[in-house]
XYZ file of N, CA and C in Angstrom:
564
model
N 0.819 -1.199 0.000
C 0.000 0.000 0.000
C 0.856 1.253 0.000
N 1.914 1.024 1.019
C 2.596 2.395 0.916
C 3.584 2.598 -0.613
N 3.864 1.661 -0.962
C 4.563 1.486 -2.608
C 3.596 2.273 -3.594
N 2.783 2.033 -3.486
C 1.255 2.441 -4.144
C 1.374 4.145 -3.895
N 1.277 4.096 -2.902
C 1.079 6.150 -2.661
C 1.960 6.550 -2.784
N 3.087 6.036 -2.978
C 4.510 7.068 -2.948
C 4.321 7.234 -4.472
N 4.222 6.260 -5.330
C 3.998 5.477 -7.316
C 3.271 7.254 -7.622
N 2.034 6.849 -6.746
C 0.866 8.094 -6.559
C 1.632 9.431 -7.114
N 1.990 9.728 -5.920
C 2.514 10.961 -5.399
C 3.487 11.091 -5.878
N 4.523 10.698 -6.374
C 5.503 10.425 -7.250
C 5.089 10.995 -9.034
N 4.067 10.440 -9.043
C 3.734 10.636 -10.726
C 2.716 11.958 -10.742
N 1.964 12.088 -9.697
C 1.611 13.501 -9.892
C 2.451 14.582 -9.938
N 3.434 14.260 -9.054
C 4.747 15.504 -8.490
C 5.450 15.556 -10.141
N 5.482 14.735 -10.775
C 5.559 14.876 -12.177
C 5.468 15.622 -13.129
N 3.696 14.789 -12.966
C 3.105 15.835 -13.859
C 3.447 17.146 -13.788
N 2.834 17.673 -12.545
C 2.469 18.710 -12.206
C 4.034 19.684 -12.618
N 5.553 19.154 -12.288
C 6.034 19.399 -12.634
C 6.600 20.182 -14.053
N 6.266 18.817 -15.268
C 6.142 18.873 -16.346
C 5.186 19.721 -16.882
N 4.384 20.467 -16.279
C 3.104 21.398 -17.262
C 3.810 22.616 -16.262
N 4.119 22.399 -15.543
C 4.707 23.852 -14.745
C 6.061 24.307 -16.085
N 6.785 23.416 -16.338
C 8.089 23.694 -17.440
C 8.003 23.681 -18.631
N 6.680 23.385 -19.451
C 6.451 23.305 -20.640
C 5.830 25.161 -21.000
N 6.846 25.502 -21.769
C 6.150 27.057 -21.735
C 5.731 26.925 -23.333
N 5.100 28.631 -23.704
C 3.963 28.284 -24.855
C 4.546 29.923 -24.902
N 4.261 30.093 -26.231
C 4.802 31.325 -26.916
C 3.816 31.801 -27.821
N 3.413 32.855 -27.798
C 1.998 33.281 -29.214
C 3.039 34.734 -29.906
N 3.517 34.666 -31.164
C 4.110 35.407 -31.658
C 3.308 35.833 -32.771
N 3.175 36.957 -33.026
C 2.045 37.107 -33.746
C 2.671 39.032 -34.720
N 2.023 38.890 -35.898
C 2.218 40.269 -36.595
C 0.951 40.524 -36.810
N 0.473 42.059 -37.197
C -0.512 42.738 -36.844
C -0.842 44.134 -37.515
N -1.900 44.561 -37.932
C -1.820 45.619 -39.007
C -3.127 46.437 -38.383
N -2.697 47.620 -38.256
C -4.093 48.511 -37.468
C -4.315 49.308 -38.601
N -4.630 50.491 -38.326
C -5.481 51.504 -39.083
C -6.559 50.834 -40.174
N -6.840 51.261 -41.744
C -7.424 50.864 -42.737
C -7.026 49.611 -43.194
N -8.450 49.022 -42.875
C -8.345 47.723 -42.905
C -9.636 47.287 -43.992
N -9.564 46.099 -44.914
C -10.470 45.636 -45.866
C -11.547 45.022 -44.767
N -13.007 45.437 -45.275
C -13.990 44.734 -44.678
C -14.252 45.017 -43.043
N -13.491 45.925 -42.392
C -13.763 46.374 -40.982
C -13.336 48.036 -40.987
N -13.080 48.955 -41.390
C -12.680 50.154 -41.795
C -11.807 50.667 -41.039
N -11.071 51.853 -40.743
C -10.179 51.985 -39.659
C -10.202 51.600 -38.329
N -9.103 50.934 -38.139
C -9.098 49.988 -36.990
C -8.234 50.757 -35.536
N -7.889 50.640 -34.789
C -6.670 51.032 -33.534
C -6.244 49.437 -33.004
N -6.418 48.953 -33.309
C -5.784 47.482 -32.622
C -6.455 46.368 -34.178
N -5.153 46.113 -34.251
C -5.496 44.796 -35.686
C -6.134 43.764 -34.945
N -6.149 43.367 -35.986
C -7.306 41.450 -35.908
C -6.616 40.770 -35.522
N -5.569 40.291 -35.948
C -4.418 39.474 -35.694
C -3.825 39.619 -34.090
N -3.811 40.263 -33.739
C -3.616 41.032 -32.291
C -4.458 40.603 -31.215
N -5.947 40.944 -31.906
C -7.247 40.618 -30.868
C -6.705 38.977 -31.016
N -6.776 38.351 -32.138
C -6.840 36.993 -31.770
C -6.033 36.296 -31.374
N -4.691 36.821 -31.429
C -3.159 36.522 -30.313
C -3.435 36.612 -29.118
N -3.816 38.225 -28.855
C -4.466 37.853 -27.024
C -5.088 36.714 -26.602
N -6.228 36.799 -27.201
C -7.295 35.776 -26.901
C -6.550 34.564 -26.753
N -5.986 33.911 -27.699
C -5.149 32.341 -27.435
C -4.014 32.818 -26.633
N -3.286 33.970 -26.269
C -2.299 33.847 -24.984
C -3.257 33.633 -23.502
N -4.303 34.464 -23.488
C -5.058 34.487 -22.443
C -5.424 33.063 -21.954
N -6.012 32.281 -23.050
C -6.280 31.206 -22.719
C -5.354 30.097 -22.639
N -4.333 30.183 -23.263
C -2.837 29.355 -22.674
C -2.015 29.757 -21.959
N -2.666 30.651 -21.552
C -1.032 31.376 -20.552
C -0.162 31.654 -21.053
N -0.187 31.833 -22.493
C 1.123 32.015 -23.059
C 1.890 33.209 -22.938
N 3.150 33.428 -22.408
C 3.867 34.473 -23.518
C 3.474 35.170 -24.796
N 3.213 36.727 -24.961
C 3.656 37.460 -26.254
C 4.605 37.688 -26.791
N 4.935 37.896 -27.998
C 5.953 38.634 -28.499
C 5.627 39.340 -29.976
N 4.880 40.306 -29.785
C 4.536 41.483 -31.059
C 5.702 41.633 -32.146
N 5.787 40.821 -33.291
C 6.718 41.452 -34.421
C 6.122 42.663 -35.210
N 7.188 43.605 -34.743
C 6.703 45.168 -35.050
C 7.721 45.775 -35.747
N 7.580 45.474 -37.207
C 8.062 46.511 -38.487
C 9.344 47.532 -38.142
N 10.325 47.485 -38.412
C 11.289 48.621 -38.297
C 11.073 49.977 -38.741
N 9.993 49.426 -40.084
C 9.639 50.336 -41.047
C 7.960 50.259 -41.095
N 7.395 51.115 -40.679
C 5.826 50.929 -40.402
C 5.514 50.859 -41.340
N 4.388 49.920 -41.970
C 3.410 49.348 -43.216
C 2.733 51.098 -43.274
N 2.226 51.102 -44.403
C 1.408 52.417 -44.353
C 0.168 52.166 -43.557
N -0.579 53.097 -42.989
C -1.335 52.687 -42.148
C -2.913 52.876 -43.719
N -2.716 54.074 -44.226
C -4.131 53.504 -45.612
C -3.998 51.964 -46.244
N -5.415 51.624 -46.309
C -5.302 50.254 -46.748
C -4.643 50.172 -48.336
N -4.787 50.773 -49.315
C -4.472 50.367 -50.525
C -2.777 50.635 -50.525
N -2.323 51.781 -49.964
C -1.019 51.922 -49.609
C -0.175 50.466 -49.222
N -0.824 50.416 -48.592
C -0.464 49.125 -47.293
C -0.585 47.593 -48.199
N -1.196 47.551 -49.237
C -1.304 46.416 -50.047
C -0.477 47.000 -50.814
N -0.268 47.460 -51.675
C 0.851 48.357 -52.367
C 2.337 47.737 -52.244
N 2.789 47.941 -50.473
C 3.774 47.846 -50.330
C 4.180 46.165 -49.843
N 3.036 45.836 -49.259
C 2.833 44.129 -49.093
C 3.198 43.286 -50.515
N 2.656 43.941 -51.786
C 2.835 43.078 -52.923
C 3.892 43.512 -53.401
N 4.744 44.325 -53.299
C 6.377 44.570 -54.038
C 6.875 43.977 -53.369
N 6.859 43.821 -51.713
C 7.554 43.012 -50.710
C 7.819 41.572 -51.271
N 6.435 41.042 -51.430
C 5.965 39.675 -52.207
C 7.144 39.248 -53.444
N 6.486 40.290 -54.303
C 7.298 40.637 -55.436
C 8.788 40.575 -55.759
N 9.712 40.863 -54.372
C 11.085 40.936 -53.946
C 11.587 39.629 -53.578
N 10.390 38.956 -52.797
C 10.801 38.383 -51.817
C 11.391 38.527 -50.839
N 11.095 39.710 -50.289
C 11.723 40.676 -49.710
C 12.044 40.374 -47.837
N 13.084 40.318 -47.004
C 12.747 40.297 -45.426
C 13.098 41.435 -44.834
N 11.854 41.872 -44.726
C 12.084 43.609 -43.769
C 12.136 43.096 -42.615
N 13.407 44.262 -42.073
C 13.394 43.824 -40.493
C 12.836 44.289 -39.650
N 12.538 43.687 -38.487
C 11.686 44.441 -37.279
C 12.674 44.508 -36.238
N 11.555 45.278 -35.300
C 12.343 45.834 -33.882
C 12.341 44.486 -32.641
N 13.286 44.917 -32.291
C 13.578 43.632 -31.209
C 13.005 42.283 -31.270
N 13.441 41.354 -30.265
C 13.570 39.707 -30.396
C 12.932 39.248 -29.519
N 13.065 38.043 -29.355
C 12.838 37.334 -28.405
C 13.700 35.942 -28.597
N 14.099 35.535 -27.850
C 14.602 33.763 -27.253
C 13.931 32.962 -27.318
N 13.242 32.292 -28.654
C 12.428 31.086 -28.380
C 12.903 29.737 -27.818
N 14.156 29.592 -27.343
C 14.789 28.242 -27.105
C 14.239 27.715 -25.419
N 13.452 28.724 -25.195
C 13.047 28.247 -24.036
C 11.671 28.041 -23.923
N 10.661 27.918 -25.174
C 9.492 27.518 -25.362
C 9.310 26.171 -25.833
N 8.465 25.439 -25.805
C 8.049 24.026 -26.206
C 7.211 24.133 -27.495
N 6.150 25.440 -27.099
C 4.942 25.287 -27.976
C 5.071 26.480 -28.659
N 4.887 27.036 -29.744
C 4.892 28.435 -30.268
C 3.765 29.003 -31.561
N 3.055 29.595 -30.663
C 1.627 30.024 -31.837
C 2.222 31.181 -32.701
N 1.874 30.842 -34.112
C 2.483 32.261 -34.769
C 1.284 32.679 -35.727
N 1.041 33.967 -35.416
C -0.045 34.840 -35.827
C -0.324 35.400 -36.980
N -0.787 35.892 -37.882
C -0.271 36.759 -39.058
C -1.559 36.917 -39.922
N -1.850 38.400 -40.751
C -3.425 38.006 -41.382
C -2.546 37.799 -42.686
N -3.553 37.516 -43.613
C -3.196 37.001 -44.874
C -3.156 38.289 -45.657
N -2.487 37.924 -46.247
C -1.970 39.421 -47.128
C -1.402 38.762 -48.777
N -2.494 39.220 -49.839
C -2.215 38.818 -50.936
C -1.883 37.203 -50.934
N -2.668 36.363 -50.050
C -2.509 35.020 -50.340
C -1.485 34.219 -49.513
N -0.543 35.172 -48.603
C 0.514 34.938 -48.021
C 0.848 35.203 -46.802
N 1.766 35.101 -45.801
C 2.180 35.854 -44.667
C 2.858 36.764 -44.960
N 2.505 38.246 -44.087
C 3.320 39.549 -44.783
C 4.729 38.985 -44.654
N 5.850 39.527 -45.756
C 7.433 38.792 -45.505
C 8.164 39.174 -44.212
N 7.541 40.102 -43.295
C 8.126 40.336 -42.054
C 8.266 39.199 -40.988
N 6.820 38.325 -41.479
C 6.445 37.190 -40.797
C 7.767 36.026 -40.983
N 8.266 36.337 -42.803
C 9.201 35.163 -42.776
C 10.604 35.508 -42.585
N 10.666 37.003 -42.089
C 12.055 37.523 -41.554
C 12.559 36.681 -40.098
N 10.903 36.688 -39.253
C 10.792 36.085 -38.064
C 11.370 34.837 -38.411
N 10.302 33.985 -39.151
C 10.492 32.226 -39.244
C 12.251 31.981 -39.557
N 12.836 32.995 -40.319
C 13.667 32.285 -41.105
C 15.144 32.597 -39.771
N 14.938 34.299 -38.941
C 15.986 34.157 -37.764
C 15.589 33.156 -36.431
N 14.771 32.330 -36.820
C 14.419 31.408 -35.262
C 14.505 29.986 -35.932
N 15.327 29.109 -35.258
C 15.216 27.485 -35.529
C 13.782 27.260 -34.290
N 12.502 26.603 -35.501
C 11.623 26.330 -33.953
C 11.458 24.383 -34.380
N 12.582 24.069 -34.756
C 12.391 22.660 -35.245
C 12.512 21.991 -33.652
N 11.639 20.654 -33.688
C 11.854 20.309 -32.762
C 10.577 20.732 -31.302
N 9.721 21.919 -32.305
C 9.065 22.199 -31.245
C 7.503 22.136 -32.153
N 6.545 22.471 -30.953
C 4.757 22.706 -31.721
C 4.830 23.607 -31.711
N 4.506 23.801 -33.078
C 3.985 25.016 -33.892
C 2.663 25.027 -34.181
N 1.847 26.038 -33.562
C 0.414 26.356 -34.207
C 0.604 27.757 -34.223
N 0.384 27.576 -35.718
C -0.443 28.688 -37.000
C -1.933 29.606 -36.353
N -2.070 30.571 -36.637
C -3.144 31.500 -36.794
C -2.988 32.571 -38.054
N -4.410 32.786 -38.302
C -3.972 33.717 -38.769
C -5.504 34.157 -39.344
N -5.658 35.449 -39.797
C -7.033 36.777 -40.393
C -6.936 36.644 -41.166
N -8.028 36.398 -41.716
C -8.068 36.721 -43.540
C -9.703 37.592 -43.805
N -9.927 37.620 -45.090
C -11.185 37.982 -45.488
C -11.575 37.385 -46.270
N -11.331 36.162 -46.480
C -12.100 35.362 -47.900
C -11.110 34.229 -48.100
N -9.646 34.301 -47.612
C -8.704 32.927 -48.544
C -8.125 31.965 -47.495
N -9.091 32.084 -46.032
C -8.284 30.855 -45.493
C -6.939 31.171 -45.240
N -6.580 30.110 -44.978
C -4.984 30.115 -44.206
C -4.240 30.103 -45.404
N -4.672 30.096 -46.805
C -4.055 30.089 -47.727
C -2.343 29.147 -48.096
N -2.454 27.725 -47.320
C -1.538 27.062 -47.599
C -0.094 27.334 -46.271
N -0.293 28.368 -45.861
C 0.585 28.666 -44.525
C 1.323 27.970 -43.812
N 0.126 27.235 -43.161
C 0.512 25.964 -42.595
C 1.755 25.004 -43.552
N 1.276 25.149 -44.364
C 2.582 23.999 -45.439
C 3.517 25.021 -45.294
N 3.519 26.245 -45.768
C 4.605 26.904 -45.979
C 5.784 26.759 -44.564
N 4.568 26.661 -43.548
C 5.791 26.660 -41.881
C 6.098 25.222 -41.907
N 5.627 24.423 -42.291
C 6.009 23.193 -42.004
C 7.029 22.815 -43.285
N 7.308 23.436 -44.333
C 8.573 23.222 -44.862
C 9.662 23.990 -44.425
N 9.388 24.714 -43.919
C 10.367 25.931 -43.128
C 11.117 24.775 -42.096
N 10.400 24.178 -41.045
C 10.367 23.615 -40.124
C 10.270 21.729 -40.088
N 10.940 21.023 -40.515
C 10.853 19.628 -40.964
C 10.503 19.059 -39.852
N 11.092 19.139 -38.971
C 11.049 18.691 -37.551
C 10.645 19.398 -36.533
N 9.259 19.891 -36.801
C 8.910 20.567 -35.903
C 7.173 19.819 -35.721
N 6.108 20.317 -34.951
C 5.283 19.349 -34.807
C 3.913 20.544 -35.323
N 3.932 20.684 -36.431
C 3.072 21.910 -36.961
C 1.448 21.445 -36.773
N 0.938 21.729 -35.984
C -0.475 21.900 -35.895
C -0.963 22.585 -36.833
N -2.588 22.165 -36.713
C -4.027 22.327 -37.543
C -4.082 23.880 -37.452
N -3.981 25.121 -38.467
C -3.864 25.817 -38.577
C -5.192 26.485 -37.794
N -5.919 27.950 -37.345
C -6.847 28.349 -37.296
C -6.477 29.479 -38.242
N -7.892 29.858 -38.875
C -8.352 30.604 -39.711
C -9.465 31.461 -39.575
N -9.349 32.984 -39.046
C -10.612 33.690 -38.706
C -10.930 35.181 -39.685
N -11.916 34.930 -40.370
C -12.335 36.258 -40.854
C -12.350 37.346 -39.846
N -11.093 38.652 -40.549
C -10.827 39.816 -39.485
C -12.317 40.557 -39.266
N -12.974 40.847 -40.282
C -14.186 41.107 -39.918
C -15.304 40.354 -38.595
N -15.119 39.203 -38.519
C -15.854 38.260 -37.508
C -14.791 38.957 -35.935
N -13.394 38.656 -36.163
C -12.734 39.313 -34.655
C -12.577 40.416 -34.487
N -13.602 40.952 -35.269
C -13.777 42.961 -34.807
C -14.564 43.165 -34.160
N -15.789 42.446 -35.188
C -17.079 42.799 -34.887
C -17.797 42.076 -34.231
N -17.452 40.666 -34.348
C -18.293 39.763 -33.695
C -17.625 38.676 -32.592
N -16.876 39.247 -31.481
C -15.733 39.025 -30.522
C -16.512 37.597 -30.098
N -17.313 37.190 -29.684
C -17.745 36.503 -28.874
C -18.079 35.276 -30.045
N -18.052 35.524 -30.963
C -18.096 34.214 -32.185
C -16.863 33.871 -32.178
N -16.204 35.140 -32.419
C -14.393 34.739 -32.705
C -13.697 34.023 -31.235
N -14.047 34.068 -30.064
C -13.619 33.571 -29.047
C -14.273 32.251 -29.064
N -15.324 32.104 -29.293
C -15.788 30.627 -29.327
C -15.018 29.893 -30.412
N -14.749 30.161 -31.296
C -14.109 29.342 -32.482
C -12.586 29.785 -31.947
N -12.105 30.110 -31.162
C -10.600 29.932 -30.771
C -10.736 28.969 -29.435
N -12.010 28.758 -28.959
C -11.947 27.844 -27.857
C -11.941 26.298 -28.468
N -13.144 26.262 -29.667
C -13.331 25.151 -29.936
C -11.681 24.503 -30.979
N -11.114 25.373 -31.426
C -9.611 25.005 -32.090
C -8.956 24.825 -31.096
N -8.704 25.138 -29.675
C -7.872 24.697 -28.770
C -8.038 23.433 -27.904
N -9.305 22.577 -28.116
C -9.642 21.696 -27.516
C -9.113 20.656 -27.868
């Protein structure tokens, strides 16, 4: 019996251990002002829905924020997204973060011309996250995750790329409490 409760107490002290040291990271990019389908904005979509999944994982933020600010007018702002495209371009942003001490790492981004803005793959390409879970998010207005998910998971061979989520920015503006339910039911 006493072999038994120590086994017990032993494997909870474990667990409990193991979810105490497993940390979770939501890295996410983000576009405010004039926005398609929600009109001038002060806090992007991509943003609202990063909180929301840090809140509910406890995760860590880390905002990738442009060296060089996107134009804040929307057609401007697509303008400079599709020459980026066009270049293949990696603009750099302001400060870092240390992912070597995360397990899990959500990465955020709305869709832009079919793609992640290339700031997104300035991020992917200075961080090795092989070896770790990766879940995808990301805003769109009509195209889905647009293949993303593949794109990080060739980036990343050995990494454990989760089921992407996909939320119309219009739905996490306007309709918060839809968009939180469909980030609950993707985290289950």
């Amino acid at each position: 019996m006493k072999i038994k409760s120590f086994l017990a107490i032993t494997f909870a002290a474990l667990v409990a251990v193991s979810s105490i040291s497993a940390k979770s990271l939501v890295v996410y990019f983000s576009h405010a002002g004039e926005n398609y389908a929600v009109g001038t904005i002060s806090e992007g979509n991509t943003a609202i829905l990063a909180k929301m999944i840090a809140s509910k994982t406890g995760s860590d933020t880390f905002e990738i924020i442009p060296a060089k600010d996107y134009p804040a007018a929307y057609k401007e702002c697509t303008d400079v997204a599709k020459a980026e495209q066009k270049k293949n371009a990696r603009p750099a942003y302001k400060d870092d973060i240390d992912t070597s001490n995360y397990d899990t790492i959500y990465i955020g981004y709305p869709i832009w011309w079919g793609d992640m803005p290339m700031v997104v793959y300035t991020f992917l390409e200075k961080h090795n996250l092989n070896g770790k879970t990766i879940v995808p998010f990301c805003t769109h207005e009509g195209s889905g995750v647009s293949g993303t998910d593949g794109t990080i998971k060739r980036f990343y061979k050995s990494a454990n790329v989760k089921v992407a989520l996909a939320v119309r920015g219009a739905t996490v503006q306007n309709e918060r409490t839809k968009a939180e339910k469909t980030v609950d039911e993707w985290l289950r």
